[in-house]
Tab-separated table of N, CA and C in Angstrom:
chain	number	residue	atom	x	y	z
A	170	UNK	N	-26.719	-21.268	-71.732
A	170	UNK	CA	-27.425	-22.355	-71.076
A	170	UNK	C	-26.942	-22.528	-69.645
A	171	UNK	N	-27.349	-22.796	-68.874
A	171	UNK	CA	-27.548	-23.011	-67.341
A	171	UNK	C	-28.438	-24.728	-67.114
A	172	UNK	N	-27.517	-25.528	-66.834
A	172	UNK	CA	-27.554	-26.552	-66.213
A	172	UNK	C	-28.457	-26.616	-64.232
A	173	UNK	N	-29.152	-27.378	-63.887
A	173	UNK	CA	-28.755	-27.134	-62.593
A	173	UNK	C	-29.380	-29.024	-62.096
A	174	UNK	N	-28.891	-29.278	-61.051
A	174	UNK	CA	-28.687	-30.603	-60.362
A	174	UNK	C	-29.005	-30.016	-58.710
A	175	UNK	N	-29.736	-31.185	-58.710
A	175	UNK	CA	-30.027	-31.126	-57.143
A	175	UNK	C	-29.544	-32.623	-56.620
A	176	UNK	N	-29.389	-32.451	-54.942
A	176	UNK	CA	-29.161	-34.269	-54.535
A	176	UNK	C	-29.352	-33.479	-53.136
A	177	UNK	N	-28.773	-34.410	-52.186
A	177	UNK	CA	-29.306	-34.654	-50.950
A	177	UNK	C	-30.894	-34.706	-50.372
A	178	UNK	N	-31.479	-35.060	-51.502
A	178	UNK	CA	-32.718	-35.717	-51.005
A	178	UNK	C	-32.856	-36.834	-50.221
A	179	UNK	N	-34.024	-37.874	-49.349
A	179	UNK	CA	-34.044	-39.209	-48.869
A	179	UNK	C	-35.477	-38.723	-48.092
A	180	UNK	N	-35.398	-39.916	-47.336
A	180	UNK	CA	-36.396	-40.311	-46.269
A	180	UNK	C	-36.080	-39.931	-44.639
A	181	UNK	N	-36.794	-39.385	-43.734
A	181	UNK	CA	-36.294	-39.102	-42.445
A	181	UNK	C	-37.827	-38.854	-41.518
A	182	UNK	N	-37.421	-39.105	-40.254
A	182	UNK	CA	-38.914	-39.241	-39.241
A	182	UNK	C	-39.112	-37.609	-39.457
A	183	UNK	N	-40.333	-37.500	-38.697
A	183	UNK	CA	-40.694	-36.439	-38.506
A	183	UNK	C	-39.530	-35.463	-37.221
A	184	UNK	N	-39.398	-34.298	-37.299
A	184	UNK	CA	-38.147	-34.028	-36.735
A	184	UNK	C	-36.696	-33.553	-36.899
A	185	UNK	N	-36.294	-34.659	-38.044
A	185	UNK	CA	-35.605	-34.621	-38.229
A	185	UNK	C	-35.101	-33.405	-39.326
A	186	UNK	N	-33.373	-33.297	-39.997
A	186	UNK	CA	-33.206	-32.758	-40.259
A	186	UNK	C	-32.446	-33.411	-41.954
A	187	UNK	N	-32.026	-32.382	-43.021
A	187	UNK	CA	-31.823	-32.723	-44.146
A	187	UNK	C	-31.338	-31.387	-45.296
A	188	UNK	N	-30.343	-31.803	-45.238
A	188	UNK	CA	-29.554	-30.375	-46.494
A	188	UNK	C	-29.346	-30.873	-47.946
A	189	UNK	N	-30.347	-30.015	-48.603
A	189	UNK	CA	-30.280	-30.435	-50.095
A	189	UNK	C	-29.128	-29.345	-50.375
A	190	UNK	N	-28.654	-29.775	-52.019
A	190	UNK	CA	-27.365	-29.392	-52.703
A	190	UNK	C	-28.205	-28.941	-54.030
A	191	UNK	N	-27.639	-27.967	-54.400
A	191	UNK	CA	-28.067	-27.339	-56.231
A	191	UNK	C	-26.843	-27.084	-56.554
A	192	UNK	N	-26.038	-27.352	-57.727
A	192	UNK	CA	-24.723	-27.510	-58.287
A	192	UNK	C	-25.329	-26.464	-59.927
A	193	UNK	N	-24.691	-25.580	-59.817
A	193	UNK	CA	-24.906	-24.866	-61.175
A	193	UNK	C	-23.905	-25.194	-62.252
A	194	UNK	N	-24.294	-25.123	-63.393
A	194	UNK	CA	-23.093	-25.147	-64.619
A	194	UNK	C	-23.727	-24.834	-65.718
A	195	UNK	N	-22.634	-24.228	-66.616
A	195	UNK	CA	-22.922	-23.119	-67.904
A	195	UNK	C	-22.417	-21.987	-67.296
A	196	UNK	N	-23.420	-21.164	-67.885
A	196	UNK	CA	-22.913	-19.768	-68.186
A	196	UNK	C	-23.905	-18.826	-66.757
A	197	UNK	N	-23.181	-19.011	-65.487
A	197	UNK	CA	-24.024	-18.441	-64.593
A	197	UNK	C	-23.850	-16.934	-64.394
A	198	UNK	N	-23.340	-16.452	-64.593
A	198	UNK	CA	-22.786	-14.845	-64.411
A	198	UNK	C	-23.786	-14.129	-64.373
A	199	UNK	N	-24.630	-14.252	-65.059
A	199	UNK	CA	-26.014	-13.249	-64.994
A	199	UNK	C	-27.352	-13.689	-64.030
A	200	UNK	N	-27.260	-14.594	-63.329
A	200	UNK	CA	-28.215	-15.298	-62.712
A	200	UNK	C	-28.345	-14.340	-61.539
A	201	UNK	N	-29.702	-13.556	-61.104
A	201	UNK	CA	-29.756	-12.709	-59.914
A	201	UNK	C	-30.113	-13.304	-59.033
A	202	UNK	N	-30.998	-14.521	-59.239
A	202	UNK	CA	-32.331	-14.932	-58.121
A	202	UNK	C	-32.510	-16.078	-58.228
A	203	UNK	N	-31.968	-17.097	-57.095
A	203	UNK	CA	-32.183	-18.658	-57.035
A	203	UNK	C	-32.813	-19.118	-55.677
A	204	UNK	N	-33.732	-20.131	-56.576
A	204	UNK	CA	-34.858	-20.611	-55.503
A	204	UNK	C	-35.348	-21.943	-55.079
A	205	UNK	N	-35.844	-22.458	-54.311
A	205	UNK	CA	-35.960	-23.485	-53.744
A	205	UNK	C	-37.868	-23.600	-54.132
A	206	UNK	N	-38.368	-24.562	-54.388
A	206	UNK	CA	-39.473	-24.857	-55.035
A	206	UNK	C	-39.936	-26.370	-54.645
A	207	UNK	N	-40.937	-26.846	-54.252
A	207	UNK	CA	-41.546	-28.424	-54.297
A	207	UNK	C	-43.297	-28.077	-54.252
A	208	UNK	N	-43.199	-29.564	-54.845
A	208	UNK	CA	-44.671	-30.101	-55.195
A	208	UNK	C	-44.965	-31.394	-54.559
A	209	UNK	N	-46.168	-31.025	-53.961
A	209	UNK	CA	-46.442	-31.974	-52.889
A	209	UNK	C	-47.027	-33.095	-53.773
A	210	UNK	N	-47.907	-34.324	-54.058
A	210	UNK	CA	-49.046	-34.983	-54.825
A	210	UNK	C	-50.020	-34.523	-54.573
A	211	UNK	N	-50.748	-33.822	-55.604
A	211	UNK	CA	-52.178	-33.387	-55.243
A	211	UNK	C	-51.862	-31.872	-55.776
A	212	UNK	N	-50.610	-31.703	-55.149
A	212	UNK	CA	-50.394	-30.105	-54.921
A	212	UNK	C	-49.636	-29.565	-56.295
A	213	UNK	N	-50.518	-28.181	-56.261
A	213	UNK	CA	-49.308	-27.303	-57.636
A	213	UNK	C	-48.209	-26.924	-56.472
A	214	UNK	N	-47.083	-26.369	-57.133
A	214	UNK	CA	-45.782	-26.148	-57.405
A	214	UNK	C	-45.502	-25.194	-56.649
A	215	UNK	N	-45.398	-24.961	-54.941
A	215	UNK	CA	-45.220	-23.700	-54.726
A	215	UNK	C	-43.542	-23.068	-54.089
A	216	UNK	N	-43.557	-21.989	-53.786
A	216	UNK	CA	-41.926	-21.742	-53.233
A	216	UNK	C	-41.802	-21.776	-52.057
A	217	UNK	N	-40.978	-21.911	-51.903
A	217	UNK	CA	-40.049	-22.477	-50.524
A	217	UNK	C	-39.388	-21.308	-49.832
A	218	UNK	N	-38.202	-20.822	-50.599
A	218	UNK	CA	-37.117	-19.842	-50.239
A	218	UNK	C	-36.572	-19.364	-51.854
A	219	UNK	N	-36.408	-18.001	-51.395
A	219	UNK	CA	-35.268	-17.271	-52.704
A	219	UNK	C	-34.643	-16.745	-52.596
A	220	UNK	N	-33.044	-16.433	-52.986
A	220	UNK	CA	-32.403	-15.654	-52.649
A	220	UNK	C	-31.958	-14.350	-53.715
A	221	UNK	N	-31.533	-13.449	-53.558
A	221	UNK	CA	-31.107	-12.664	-54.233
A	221	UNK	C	-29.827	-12.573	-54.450
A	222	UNK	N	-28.958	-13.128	-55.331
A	222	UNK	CA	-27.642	-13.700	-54.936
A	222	UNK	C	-26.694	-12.738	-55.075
A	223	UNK	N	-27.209	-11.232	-55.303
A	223	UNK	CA	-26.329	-9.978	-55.451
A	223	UNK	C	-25.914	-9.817	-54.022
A	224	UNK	N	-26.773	-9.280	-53.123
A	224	UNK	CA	-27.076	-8.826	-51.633
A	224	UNK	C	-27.111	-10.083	-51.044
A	225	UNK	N	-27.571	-11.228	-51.314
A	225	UNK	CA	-27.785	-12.487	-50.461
A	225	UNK	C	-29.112	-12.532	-49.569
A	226	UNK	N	-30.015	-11.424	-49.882
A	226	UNK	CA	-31.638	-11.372	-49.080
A	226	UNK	C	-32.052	-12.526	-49.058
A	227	UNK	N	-32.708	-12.786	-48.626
A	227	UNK	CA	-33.989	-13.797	-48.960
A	227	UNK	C	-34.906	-13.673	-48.115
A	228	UNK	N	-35.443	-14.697	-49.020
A	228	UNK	CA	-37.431	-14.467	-48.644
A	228	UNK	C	-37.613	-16.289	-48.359
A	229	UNK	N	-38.492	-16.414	-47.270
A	229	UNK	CA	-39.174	-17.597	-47.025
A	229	UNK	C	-40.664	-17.514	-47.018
A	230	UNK	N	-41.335	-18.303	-47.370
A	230	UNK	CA	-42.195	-19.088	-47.203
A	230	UNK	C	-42.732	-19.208	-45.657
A	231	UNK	N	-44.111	-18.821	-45.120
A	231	UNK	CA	-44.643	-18.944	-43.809
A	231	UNK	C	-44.813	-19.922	-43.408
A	232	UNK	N	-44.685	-21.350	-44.161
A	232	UNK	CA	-44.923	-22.536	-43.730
A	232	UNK	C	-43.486	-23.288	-43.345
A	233	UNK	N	-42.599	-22.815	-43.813
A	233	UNK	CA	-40.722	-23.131	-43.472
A	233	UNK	C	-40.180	-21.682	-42.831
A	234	UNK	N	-40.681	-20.351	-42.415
A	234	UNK	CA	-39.913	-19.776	-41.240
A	234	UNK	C	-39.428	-20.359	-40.718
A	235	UNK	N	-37.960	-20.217	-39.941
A	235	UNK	CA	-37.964	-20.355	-38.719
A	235	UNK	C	-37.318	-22.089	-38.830
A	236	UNK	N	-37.116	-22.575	-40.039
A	236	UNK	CA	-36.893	-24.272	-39.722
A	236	UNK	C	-36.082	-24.756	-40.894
A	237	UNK	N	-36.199	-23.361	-42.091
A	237	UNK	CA	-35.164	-23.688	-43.068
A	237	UNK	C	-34.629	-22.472	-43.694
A	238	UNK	N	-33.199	-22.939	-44.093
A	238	UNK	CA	-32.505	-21.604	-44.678
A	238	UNK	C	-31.908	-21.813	-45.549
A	239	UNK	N	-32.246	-21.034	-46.952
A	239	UNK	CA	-31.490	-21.152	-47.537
A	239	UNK	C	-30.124	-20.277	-48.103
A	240	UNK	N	-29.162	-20.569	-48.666
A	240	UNK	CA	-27.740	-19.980	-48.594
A	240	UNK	C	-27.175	-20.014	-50.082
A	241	UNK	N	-25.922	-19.851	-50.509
A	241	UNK	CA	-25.358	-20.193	-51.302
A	241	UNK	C	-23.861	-20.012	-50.958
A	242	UNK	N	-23.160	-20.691	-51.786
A	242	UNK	CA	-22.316	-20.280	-52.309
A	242	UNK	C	-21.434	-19.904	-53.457
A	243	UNK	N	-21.116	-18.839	-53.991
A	243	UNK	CA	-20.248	-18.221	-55.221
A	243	UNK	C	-19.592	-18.975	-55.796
A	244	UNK	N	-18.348	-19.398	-55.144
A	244	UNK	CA	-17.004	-19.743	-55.162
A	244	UNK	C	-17.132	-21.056	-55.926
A	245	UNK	N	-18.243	-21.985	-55.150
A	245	UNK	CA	-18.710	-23.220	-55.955
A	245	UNK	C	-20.243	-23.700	-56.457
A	246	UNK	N	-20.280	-22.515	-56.895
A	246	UNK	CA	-21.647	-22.137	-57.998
A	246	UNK	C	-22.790	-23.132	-57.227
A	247	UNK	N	-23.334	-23.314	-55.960
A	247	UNK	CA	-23.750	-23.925	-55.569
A	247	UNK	C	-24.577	-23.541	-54.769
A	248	UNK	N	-25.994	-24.399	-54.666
A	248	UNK	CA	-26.646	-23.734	-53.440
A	248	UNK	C	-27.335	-24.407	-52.529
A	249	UNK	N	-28.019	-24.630	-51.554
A	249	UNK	CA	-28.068	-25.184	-50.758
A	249	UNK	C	-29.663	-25.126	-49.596
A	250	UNK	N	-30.056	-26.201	-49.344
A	250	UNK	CA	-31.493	-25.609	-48.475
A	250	UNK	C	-31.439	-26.272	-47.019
A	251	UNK	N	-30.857	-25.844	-46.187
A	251	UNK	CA	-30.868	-26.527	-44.751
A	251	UNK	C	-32.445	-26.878	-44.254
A	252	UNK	N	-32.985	-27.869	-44.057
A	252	UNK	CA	-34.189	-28.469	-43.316
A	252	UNK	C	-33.890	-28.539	-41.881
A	253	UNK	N	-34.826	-28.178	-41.130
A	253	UNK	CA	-34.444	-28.988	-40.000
A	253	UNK	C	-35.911	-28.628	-39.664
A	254	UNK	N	-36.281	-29.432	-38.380
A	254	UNK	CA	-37.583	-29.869	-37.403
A	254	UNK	C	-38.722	-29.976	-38.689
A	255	UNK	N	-38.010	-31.266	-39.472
A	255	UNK	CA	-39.080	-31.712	-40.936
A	255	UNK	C	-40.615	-31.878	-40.051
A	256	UNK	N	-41.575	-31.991	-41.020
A	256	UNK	CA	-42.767	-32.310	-40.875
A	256	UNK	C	-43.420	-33.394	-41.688
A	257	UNK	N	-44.505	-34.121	-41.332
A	257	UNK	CA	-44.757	-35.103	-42.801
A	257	UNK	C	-45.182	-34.189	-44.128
A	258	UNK	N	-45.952	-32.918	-43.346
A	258	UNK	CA	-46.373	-32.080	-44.833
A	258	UNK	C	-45.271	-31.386	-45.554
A	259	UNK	N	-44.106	-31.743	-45.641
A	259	UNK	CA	-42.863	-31.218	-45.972
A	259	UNK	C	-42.724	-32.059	-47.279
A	260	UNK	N	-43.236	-33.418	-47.111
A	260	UNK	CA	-42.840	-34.464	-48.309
A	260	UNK	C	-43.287	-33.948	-49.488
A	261	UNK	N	-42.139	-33.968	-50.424
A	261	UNK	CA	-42.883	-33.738	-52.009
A	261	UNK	C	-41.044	-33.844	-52.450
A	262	UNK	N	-41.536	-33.353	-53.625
A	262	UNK	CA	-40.181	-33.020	-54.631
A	262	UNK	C	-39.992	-31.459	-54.795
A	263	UNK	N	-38.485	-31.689	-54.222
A	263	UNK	CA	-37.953	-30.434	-54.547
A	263	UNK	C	-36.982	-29.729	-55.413
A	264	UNK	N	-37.451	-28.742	-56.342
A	264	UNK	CA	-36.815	-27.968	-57.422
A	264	UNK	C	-35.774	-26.917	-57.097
A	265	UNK	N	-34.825	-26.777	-57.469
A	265	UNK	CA	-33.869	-25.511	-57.623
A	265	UNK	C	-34.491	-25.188	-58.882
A	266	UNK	N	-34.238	-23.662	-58.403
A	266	UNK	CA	-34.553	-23.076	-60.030
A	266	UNK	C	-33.274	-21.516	-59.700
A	267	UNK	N	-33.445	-21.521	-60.686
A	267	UNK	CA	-32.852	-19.986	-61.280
A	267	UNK	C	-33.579	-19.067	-62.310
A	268	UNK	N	-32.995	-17.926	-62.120
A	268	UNK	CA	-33.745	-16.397	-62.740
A	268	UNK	C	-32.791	-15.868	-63.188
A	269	UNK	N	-32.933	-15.492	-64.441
A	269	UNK	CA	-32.128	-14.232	-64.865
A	269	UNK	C	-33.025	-13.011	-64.906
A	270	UNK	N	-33.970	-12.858	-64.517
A	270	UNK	CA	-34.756	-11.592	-64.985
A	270	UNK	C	-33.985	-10.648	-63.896
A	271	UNK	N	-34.377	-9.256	-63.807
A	271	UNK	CA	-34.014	-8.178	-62.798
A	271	UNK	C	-34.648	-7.943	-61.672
A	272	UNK	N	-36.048	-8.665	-61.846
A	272	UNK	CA	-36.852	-8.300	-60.625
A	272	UNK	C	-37.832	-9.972	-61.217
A	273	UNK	N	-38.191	-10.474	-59.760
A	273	UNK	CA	-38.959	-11.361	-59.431
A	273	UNK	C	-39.898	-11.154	-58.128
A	274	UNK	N	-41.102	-12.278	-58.368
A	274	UNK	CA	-42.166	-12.335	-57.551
A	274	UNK	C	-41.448	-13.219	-56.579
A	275	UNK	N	-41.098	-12.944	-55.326
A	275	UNK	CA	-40.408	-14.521	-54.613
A	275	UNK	C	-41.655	-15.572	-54.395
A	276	UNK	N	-41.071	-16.541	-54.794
A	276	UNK	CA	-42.103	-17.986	-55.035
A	276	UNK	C	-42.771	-18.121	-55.961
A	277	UNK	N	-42.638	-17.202	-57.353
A	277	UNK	CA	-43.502	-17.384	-58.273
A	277	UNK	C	-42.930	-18.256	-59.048
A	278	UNK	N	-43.268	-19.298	-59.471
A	278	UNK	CA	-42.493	-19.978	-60.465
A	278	UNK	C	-41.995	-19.977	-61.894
A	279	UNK	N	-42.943	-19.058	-62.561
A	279	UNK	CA	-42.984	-18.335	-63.984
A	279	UNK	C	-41.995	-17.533	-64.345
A	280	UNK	N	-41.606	-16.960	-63.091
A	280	UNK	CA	-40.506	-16.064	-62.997
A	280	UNK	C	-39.062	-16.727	-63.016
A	281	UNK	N	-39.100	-17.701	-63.001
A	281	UNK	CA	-37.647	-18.908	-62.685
A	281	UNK	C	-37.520	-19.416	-64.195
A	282	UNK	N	-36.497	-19.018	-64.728
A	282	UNK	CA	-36.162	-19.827	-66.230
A	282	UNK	C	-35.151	-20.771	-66.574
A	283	UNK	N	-34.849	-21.469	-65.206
A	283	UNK	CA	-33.917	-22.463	-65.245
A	283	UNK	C	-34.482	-23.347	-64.210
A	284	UNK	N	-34.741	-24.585	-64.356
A	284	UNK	CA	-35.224	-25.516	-63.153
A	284	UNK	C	-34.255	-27.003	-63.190
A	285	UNK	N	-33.823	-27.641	-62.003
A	285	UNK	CA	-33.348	-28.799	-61.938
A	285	UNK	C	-34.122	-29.922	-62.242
A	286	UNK	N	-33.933	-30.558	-61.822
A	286	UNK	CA	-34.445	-32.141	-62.497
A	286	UNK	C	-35.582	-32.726	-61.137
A	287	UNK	N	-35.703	-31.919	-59.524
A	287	UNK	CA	-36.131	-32.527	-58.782
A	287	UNK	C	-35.320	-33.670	-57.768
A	288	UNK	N	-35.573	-33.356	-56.305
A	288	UNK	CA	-34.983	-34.637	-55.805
A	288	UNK	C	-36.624	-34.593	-54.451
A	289	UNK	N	-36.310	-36.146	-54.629
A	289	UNK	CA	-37.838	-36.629	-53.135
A	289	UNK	C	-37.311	-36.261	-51.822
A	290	UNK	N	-38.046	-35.430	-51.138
A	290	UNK	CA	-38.247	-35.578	-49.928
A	290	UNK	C	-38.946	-36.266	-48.748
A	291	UNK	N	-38.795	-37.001	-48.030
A	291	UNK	CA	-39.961	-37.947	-47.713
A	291	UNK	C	-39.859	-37.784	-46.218
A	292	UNK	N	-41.018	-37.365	-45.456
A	292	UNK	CA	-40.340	-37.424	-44.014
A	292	UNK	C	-41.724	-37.990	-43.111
A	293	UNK	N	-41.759	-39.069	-42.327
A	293	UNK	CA	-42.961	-39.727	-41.912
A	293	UNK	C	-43.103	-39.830	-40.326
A	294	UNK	N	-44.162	-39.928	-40.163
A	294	UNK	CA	-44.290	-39.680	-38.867
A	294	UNK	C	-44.132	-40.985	-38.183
């Protein structure tokens, strides 16, 4: 089993900036591929960023190039999504997820067999 927790969610103008946290626990050793995920209201579920946590690749999303990155770290099973120059269409809830499979679609969500609980993002103009 694989636990996962997200926080550093809130509210912020348009502009601004905001680093969410994913805290893993259980049995992570086999986990290849962790990802960043939100759902807008209205909107299905799409991806954000993924990383490949062997090599550390990742893949973004054309609508967050260039304005967010995501990272991890090993040491404290943790991972992390830097925001910056938010937008209002940024607002929704955002998921950590994890993969154990060997190969994934980046941003597919079907492919992710571990998901957090969600934290709000809210950013207004």
């Amino acid at each position: 089993q694989v636990q996962l927790v997200e926080s550093g969610g809130g509210s912020v103008q348009a502009g601004g900036s905001l680093r969410l946290s994913c805290a893993a626990y259980g049995y992570t050793y086999n986990i290849y591929y962790l990802g960043w995920f939100r759902q807008a209201p209205g909107k299905e579920r799409e991806g954000v960023a993924t990383i490949y946590t062997i090599a550390g690749t990742t893949y973004y999303a054309d609508s967050v190039k260039g304005r967010f990155t995501i990272s991890q770290d090993n040491a404290k099973n943790t991972l992390y999504l830097q925001m910056n120059s938010l937008k209002p269409e940024d607002t929704a809830i955002y998921y950590c997820a994890a993969s154990t499979f060997g190969t994934v679609v980046a941003g597919r969500a079907a492919d992710f067999n571990y998901w957090g609980q969600g934290t709000q993002v809210t950013v207004s103009s």
